[in-house]
Tab-separated table of C-alpha atoms in Angstrom:
chain	number	residue	atom	x	y	z
Q	78	VAL	CA	-12.173	53.931	-5.050
Q	79	LYS	CA	-13.283	50.408	-3.945
Q	80	MET	CA	-12.681	49.050	-7.367
Q	81	ALA	CA	-9.208	50.598	-7.412
Q	82	LYS	CA	-8.381	49.006	-4.077
Q	83	ILE	CA	-9.685	45.497	-5.113
Q	84	ASP	CA	-7.700	45.788	-8.274
Q	85	THR	CA	-4.608	46.628	-6.282
Q	86	ILE	CA	-5.123	43.549	-3.984
Q	87	TRP	CA	-5.735	41.386	-6.775
Q	88	ARG	CA	-2.501	42.675	-8.674
Q	89	LYS	CA	-0.569	41.848	-5.526
Q	90	ILE	CA	-1.882	38.439	-5.219
Q	91	SER	CA	-1.067	37.681	-8.907
Q	92	TYR	CA	2.538	38.476	-8.056
Q	93	LEU	CA	2.502	35.116	-6.116
Q	94	HIS	CA	2.538	33.321	-9.499
Q	95	SER	CA	5.873	32.215	-10.765
Q	96	HIS	CA	6.999	30.765	-14.122
Q	97	HIS	CA	9.065	28.231	-11.835
Q	98	ASP	CA	5.646	26.797	-10.675
Q	99	ARG	CA	3.741	26.670	-14.081
Q	100	LEU	CA	1.899	23.664	-12.908
Q	101	PHE	CA	0.781	25.290	-9.610
Q	102	LEU	CA	2.208	22.549	-7.647
Q	103	HIS	CA	3.761	24.541	-4.680
Q	104	LYS	CA	0.894	27.035	-4.809
Q	105	GLY	CA	-1.892	24.450	-4.670
Q	106	LEU	CA	-0.072	22.446	-2.020
Q	107	GLY	CA	0.226	25.749	0.056
Q	108	VAL	CA	-3.387	26.692	-0.312
Q	109	VAL	CA	-4.497	23.298	0.866
Q	110	ALA	CA	-1.952	23.402	3.815
Q	111	LEU	CA	-3.137	26.687	4.951
Q	112	LEU	CA	-6.720	25.438	4.730
Q	113	HIS	CA	-5.543	22.352	6.770
Q	114	TYR	CA	-3.876	24.465	9.505
Q	115	MET	CA	-7.110	26.470	9.668
Q	116	TYR	CA	-9.319	23.285	10.163
Q	117	ARG	CA	-6.858	21.866	12.852
Q	118	PHE	CA	-6.716	25.178	14.889
Q	119	TYR	CA	-10.697	25.482	14.659
Q	120	SER	CA	-10.994	21.819	15.656
Q	121	LEU	CA	-8.443	22.451	18.690
Q	122	VAL	CA	-10.568	25.460	20.026
Q	123	THR	CA	-13.925	23.981	19.505
Q	124	LYS	CA	-13.286	20.300	20.477
Q	125	GLY	CA	-10.165	20.510	22.376
Q	126	SER	CA	-8.322	18.283	20.017
Q	127	MET	CA	-6.911	18.723	16.451
Q	128	GLY	CA	-8.029	15.218	15.620
Q	129	PHE	CA	-4.808	13.539	14.887
Q	130	LYS	CA	-4.801	9.902	15.547
Q	131	THR	CA	-2.028	7.014	15.073
Q	132	PHE	CA	-1.910	4.296	12.573
Q	133	PRO	CA	-4.074	3.171	10.752
Q	134	ASP	CA	-5.987	6.560	10.472
Q	135	THR	CA	-5.565	7.689	6.950
Q	136	PHE	CA	-6.428	11.340	7.450
Q	137	THR	CA	-3.422	11.888	9.793
Q	138	LEU	CA	-0.993	10.240	7.224
Q	139	LEU	CA	-2.383	12.360	4.351
Q	140	ALA	CA	-1.908	15.508	6.545
Q	141	ILE	CA	1.864	14.456	7.191
Q	142	LEU	CA	2.362	13.821	3.623
Q	143	LEU	CA	0.703	16.958	2.335
Q	144	HIS	CA	3.027	19.132	4.506
Q	145	SER	CA	6.084	17.257	3.550
Q	146	ALA	CA	5.253	17.685	-0.112
Q	147	LEU	CA	4.751	21.408	0.506
Q	148	SER	CA	8.284	21.836	2.044
Q	149	LEU	CA	10.093	19.679	-0.559
Q	150	SER	CA	8.177	21.331	-3.524
Q	151	ALA	CA	9.979	24.576	-2.667
Q	152	LEU	CA	13.099	23.259	-4.173
Q	153	ILE	CA	11.600	23.861	-7.556
Q	154	PHE	CA	12.320	27.572	-7.077
Q	155	LYS	CA	15.750	29.012	-7.672
Q	156	THR	CA	16.573	31.233	-4.707
Q	157	PRO	CA	19.540	33.646	-4.395
Q	158	ILE	CA	22.758	32.468	-2.737
Q	159	ARG	CA	23.270	35.974	-0.968
Q	160	ARG	CA	20.635	37.265	1.402
Q	161	THR	CA	19.141	40.666	1.131
Q	162	SER	CA	20.340	43.024	3.866
Q	163	SER	CA	17.477	45.477	3.446
Q	164	GLN	CA	14.535	43.311	3.622
Q	165	PRO	CA	13.474	39.775	4.995
Q	166	MET	CA	13.684	37.707	1.884
Q	167	MET	CA	14.283	34.150	0.983
Q	168	TRP	CA	17.686	33.099	0.254
Q	169	LYS	CA	19.220	29.566	-0.320
Q	170	GLU	CA	20.413	28.998	3.375
Q	171	PHE	CA	17.148	29.929	4.781
Q	172	GLN	CA	15.208	27.920	2.170
Q	173	LEU	CA	17.209	24.760	3.163
Q	174	HIS	CA	17.101	25.286	6.804
Q	175	SER	CA	13.232	25.649	6.463
Q	176	ILE	CA	12.789	22.377	4.645
Q	177	THR	CA	15.219	20.607	7.089
Q	178	PHE	CA	13.357	21.940	10.230
Q	179	ALA	CA	9.922	21.154	8.654
Q	180	MET	CA	11.142	17.575	7.953
Q	181	ARG	CA	12.142	17.422	11.690
Q	182	SER	CA	8.697	18.127	12.890
Q	183	LEU	CA	7.069	15.865	10.198
Q	184	GLY	CA	9.511	13.033	10.699
Q	185	VAL	CA	8.676	13.121	14.408
Q	186	MET	CA	4.972	13.266	13.715
Q	187	MET	CA	5.381	10.136	11.427
Q	188	LEU	CA	7.148	8.209	14.232
Q	189	ILE	CA	4.464	9.193	16.561
Q	190	TYR	CA	1.826	8.002	14.081
Q	191	LEU	CA	3.568	4.758	13.687
Q	192	GLY	CA	4.004	4.305	17.544
Q	193	LEU	CA	7.836	4.648	17.305
Q	194	HIS	CA	8.052	7.946	19.136
Q	195	ARG	CA	10.831	6.759	21.372
Q	196	PHE	CA	13.211	6.897	18.348
Q	197	ARG	CA	12.373	10.616	17.402
Q	198	ALA	CA	15.784	11.521	18.779
Q	199	VAL	CA	17.253	10.124	15.605
Q	200	VAL	CA	15.225	12.281	13.459
Q	201	VAL	CA	16.004	15.418	15.481
Q	202	ILE	CA	19.741	15.069	15.722
Q	203	THR	CA	19.998	14.169	12.117
Q	204	CYS	CA	17.994	17.139	11.094
Q	205	HIS	CA	20.306	19.304	13.057
Q	206	TYR	CA	23.338	17.842	11.639
Q	207	VAL	CA	22.118	18.337	7.965
Q	208	ALA	CA	21.435	22.066	9.046
Q	209	ASP	CA	24.815	22.524	10.462
Q	210	GLN	CA	26.321	21.145	7.110
Q	211	ILE	CA	23.797	23.784	5.225
Q	212	THR	CA	25.208	26.541	7.339
Q	213	LYS	CA	28.855	25.630	6.885
Q	214	ARG	CA	28.176	25.941	2.982
Q	215	TYR	CA	25.945	28.987	2.766
Q	216	LYS	CA	26.516	30.631	6.043
Q	217	GLN	CA	25.854	34.547	5.923
Q	218	GLY	CA	25.330	35.562	9.526
Q	219	THR	CA	22.612	33.896	11.467
Q	220	THR	CA	19.224	33.110	9.793
Q	221	MET	CA	17.144	34.858	12.581
Q	222	ARG	CA	19.225	37.251	14.515
Q	223	ASP	CA	20.420	38.986	11.427
Q	224	MET	CA	16.914	39.224	9.735
Q	225	PRO	CA	16.381	42.990	8.709
Q	226	LEU	CA	14.243	44.851	10.995
Q	227	PRO	CA	12.187	48.059	10.342
Q	228	GLU	CA	13.355	51.184	12.005
Q	229	ILE	CA	10.398	51.065	14.322
Q	230	LEU	CA	11.591	47.675	15.793
Q	231	VAL	CA	15.413	48.340	15.954
Q	232	PRO	CA	15.126	49.632	19.635
Q	233	TYR	CA	13.642	46.126	20.535
Q	234	SER	CA	16.153	43.964	18.467
Q	235	ARG	CA	17.816	42.414	21.533
Q	236	GLU	CA	14.415	41.195	23.062
Q	237	MET	CA	13.075	40.115	19.782
Q	238	ASN	CA	16.343	37.934	19.011
Q	239	LEU	CA	16.048	36.554	22.556
Q	240	PHE	CA	12.514	35.596	21.812
Q	241	TYR	CA	13.354	34.103	18.677
Q	242	SER	CA	16.288	32.213	19.929
Q	243	THR	CA	14.461	30.798	22.870
Q	244	SER	CA	11.566	29.888	20.849
Q	245	GLN	CA	13.749	27.867	18.584
Q	246	LEU	CA	15.333	26.062	21.440
Q	247	PHE	CA	12.059	25.139	23.094
Q	248	ALA	CA	10.847	23.977	19.724
Q	249	VAL	CA	13.600	21.339	19.871
Q	250	VAL	CA	12.481	20.429	23.473
Q	251	GLY	CA	8.959	20.132	22.035
Q	252	VAL	CA	9.776	17.796	19.221
Q	253	LEU	CA	11.622	15.535	21.622
Q	254	VAL	CA	9.076	15.466	24.370
Q	255	LEU	CA	5.639	16.345	23.223
Q	256	GLY	CA	2.843	14.633	21.310
Q	257	ILE	CA	1.729	14.917	17.631
Q	258	GLU	CA	-0.481	17.811	18.168
Q	259	GLU	CA	2.206	19.948	19.809
Q	260	VAL	CA	4.727	18.940	17.150
Q	261	PHE	CA	2.400	20.122	14.432
Q	262	LEU	CA	1.954	23.491	16.171
Q	263	ILE	CA	5.902	23.675	16.153
Q	264	LEU	CA	5.717	23.100	12.410
Q	265	PHE	CA	3.469	25.966	11.638
Q	266	PRO	CA	5.853	28.847	12.311
Q	267	ILE	CA	8.600	27.070	10.181
Q	268	GLN	CA	6.423	26.805	7.133
Q	269	PHE	CA	4.591	30.098	7.697
Q	270	ALA	CA	7.755	31.937	8.040
Q	271	ALA	CA	8.791	30.776	4.479
Q	272	PHE	CA	5.358	31.861	3.217
Q	273	LEU	CA	5.837	35.377	4.685
Q	274	LEU	CA	9.296	35.806	3.200
Q	275	THR	CA	7.676	35.206	-0.175
Q	276	LEU	CA	5.217	37.938	0.523
Q	277	VAL	CA	7.958	40.207	1.332
Q	278	ARG	CA	9.654	39.487	-2.059
Q	279	LYS	CA	6.288	40.033	-3.923
Q	280	ASN	CA	5.973	43.426	-2.007
Q	281	ILE	CA	2.620	42.194	-0.471
Q	282	ILE	CA	4.018	42.848	3.182
Q	283	GLY	CA	6.891	44.707	4.555
Q	284	PRO	CA	9.484	43.827	7.158
Q	285	PHE	CA	7.187	44.966	10.009
Q	286	GLY	CA	4.465	42.630	8.680
Q	287	TRP	CA	6.923	39.713	8.444
Q	288	HIS	CA	8.152	40.119	12.091
Q	289	ALA	CA	4.648	40.654	13.486
Q	290	MET	CA	2.994	37.763	11.742
Q	291	TYR	CA	5.972	35.495	12.376
Q	292	THR	CA	5.974	36.565	16.175
Q	293	TRP	CA	2.206	35.754	16.341
Q	294	SER	CA	2.848	32.140	14.988
Q	295	LEU	CA	5.579	31.682	17.638
Q	296	ILE	CA	3.217	32.830	20.254
Q	297	LEU	CA	0.719	29.994	19.255
Q	298	PRO	CA	2.680	27.156	20.864
Q	299	TYR	CA	2.992	29.121	24.061
Q	300	LEU	CA	-0.885	29.712	24.298
Q	301	TYR	CA	-1.270	26.017	23.576
Q	302	LEU	CA	0.861	25.212	26.679
Q	303	ALA	CA	-0.945	27.972	28.952
Q	304	PHE	CA	-4.408	26.471	28.012
Q	305	PHE	CA	-4.236	22.898	27.007
Q	306	LEU	CA	-1.392	21.034	28.760
Q	307	PRO	CA	-1.830	19.906	32.368
Q	308	VAL	CA	0.299	22.037	34.821
Q	309	PRO	CA	2.806	19.306	35.814
Q	310	ARG	CA	3.516	18.615	32.010
Q	311	VAL	CA	3.997	22.237	31.439
Q	312	ALA	CA	6.428	22.548	34.491
Q	313	GLU	CA	8.328	19.679	33.271
Q	314	LEU	CA	8.731	21.186	29.863
Q	315	LEU	CA	9.709	24.509	31.194
Q	316	CYS	CA	12.444	22.943	33.424
Q	317	ILE	CA	14.007	21.119	30.489
Q	318	GLY	CA	13.765	24.175	28.321
Q	319	ILE	CA	15.155	26.700	30.750
Q	320	THR	CA	18.063	24.156	31.660
Q	321	ALA	CA	18.874	23.754	27.934
Q	322	ALA	CA	18.627	27.576	27.141
Q	323	LEU	CA	21.203	28.091	30.090
Q	324	LEU	CA	23.481	25.631	29.014
Q	325	ARG	CA	23.291	26.776	25.429
Q	326	PHE	CA	23.146	30.626	25.810
Q	327	LYS	CA	25.033	31.070	29.112
Q	328	PHE	CA	27.589	28.279	29.333
Q	329	ARG	CA	28.050	28.002	25.508
Q	330	CYS	CA	27.569	24.225	25.386
Q	331	SER	CA	27.399	22.343	22.157
Q	332	LYS	CA	23.820	21.670	20.993
Q	333	TYR	CA	24.650	18.021	20.575
Q	334	MET	CA	26.009	17.936	24.245
Q	335	ILE	CA	22.444	18.997	25.161
Q	336	TRP	CA	20.351	16.969	22.995
Q	337	ILE	CA	21.983	13.576	22.925
Q	338	PRO	CA	22.001	13.243	26.867
Q	339	LEU	CA	18.470	14.511	26.873
Q	340	SER	CA	17.381	12.105	24.302
Q	341	THR	CA	18.999	9.218	25.958
Q	342	CYS	CA	17.068	10.086	29.217
Q	343	LEU	CA	13.809	10.382	27.515
Q	344	TYR	CA	14.163	7.047	25.674
Q	345	PHE	CA	14.383	5.240	29.124
Q	346	MET	CA	11.575	7.453	30.781
Q	347	PRO	CA	8.111	6.209	30.799
Q	348	SER	CA	5.927	7.530	27.788
Q	349	ARG	CA	3.553	10.313	28.298
Q	350	ILE	CA	1.982	10.001	24.867
Q	351	GLU	CA	-1.408	8.644	24.813
Q	352	GLU	CA	-2.512	5.923	22.269
Q	353	ASP	CA	-3.730	8.721	19.920
Q	354	GLY	CA	-0.305	10.389	19.894
Q	355	ARG	CA	-1.400	13.284	22.055
Q	356	SER	CA	-0.382	14.474	25.306
Q	357	THR	CA	-2.903	14.889	28.007
Q	358	SER	CA	-5.019	18.114	27.530
Q	359	ARG	CA	-6.828	20.172	30.068
Q	360	TRP	CA	-8.810	21.776	27.539
Q	361	SER	CA	-10.313	18.660	26.012
Q	362	SER	CA	-10.944	17.417	29.505
Q	363	ALA	CA	-12.786	20.659	30.242
Q	364	ILE	CA	-14.844	20.288	27.047
Q	365	SER	CA	-15.879	16.698	27.793
Q	366	LEU	CA	-16.942	17.727	31.386
Q	367	GLU	CA	-18.965	20.567	29.987
Q	368	GLN	CA	-20.638	18.227	27.514
Q	369	SER	CA	-21.262	15.737	30.337
Q	370	ASN	CA	-22.793	18.376	32.578
Q	371	PHE	CA	-24.950	19.671	29.722
Q	372	ARG	CA	-26.221	16.153	29.011
Q	373	SER	CA	-27.093	15.748	32.820
Q	374	PHE	CA	-28.793	18.878	32.789
Q	375	THR	CA	-30.825	17.992	29.644
Q	376	LEU	CA	-31.910	14.558	30.942
Q	377	GLN	CA	-32.801	16.213	34.375
Q	378	ALA	CA	-34.975	18.679	32.406
Q	379	GLU	CA	-36.794	15.993	30.348
Q	380	ALA	CA	-37.444	14.100	33.526
Q	381	ASN	CA	-38.872	17.154	35.253
Q	382	SER	CA	-40.941	17.842	32.072
Q	383	SER	CA	-42.259	14.186	32.014
Q	384	ALA	CA	-43.275	14.492	35.566
Q	385	ASP	CA	-45.142	17.860	34.739
Q	386	ILE	CA	-46.848	15.869	31.846
Q	387	GLY	CA	-48.122	13.208	34.373
Q	388	ASP	CA	-49.594	15.938	36.647
Q	389	LYS	CA	-51.478	17.556	33.662
Q	390	GLN	CA	-52.793	14.562	31.890
Q	391	LYS	CA	-56.398	16.285	31.922
Q	392	ASP	CA	-54.971	19.269	29.883
Q	393	PRO	CA	-54.447	18.097	26.104
Q	394	PHE	CA	-53.198	21.324	25.063
Q	395	MET	CA	-50.520	21.524	27.821
Q	396	LEU	CA	-49.706	17.873	27.031
Q	397	SER	CA	-49.052	18.523	23.625
Q	398	PHE	CA	-47.006	21.697	24.306
Q	399	LEU	CA	-44.791	19.826	26.892
Q	400	THR	CA	-44.340	16.943	24.556
Q	401	SER	CA	-43.208	19.345	21.614
Q	402	MET	CA	-40.731	20.944	23.972
Q	403	ILE	CA	-39.034	17.755	25.017
Q	404	LYS	CA	-38.617	16.558	21.495
Q	405	SER	CA	-37.150	19.879	20.524
């Protein structure tokens, strides 16, 4: 039975191979990109920072180029023009939107890396204009609100669509306002959603799995806001995001009437991006404080042990024991 299950899993994984990618270019980049995401997230949790730095850090530059190559290499695949109404699968409009919005985040990351983050609005607005042109040519409903739902999720379709739409809007605010780590987190759901659509097409997961994992990827940036950013920074972001949501959803304002004035204001506001391209983080400060406290505790323990050694000079065994404890 176990061998049969392993064989089934391996057979499904083998479905990911396509004759369009005979050189394993896209798949290879995808594997490396997933490992890179895992490394950055692990570093964030354990160290309070993903480790991104500004120019001339080579590792950060290679990371940006890696994810750019991953998105652009998707163009080697021929996707259907018409979307599938029964399951969430890749189609031309979604493919091009995914590439465009991924390049939005990556372009902003590159500007932050080069110290030109004040000009990020040019990248953001340009990408949204390109996305609008793609929609005009390939439009078939809305990319997310018309995504097929399994029957179990149909009663919650309104709430899910509101969450998806709000998250997309907050993503725009994030790439306009936040640092390189936050923009990288915004990139993750974009590339992850495209990967999940491929898994659905290959019959590895179903519609429920797609929505569940995509929702999880959207929640990650909110968790970052809750645990890593300072409260005033979060409050500022929420004020901008809620205002933009009201203007967009309630008053039906054009997206450009929202983003262009906001971008103009942000250009003249003092920068809140640190020298390494990151926003100030509560988590990293807490970790640094904990490490400092631990070092102080260790030094105090060594001092106390040294005093004990002085009191027990006449006991060679105790002297040897305490010395070995201090070294360890």
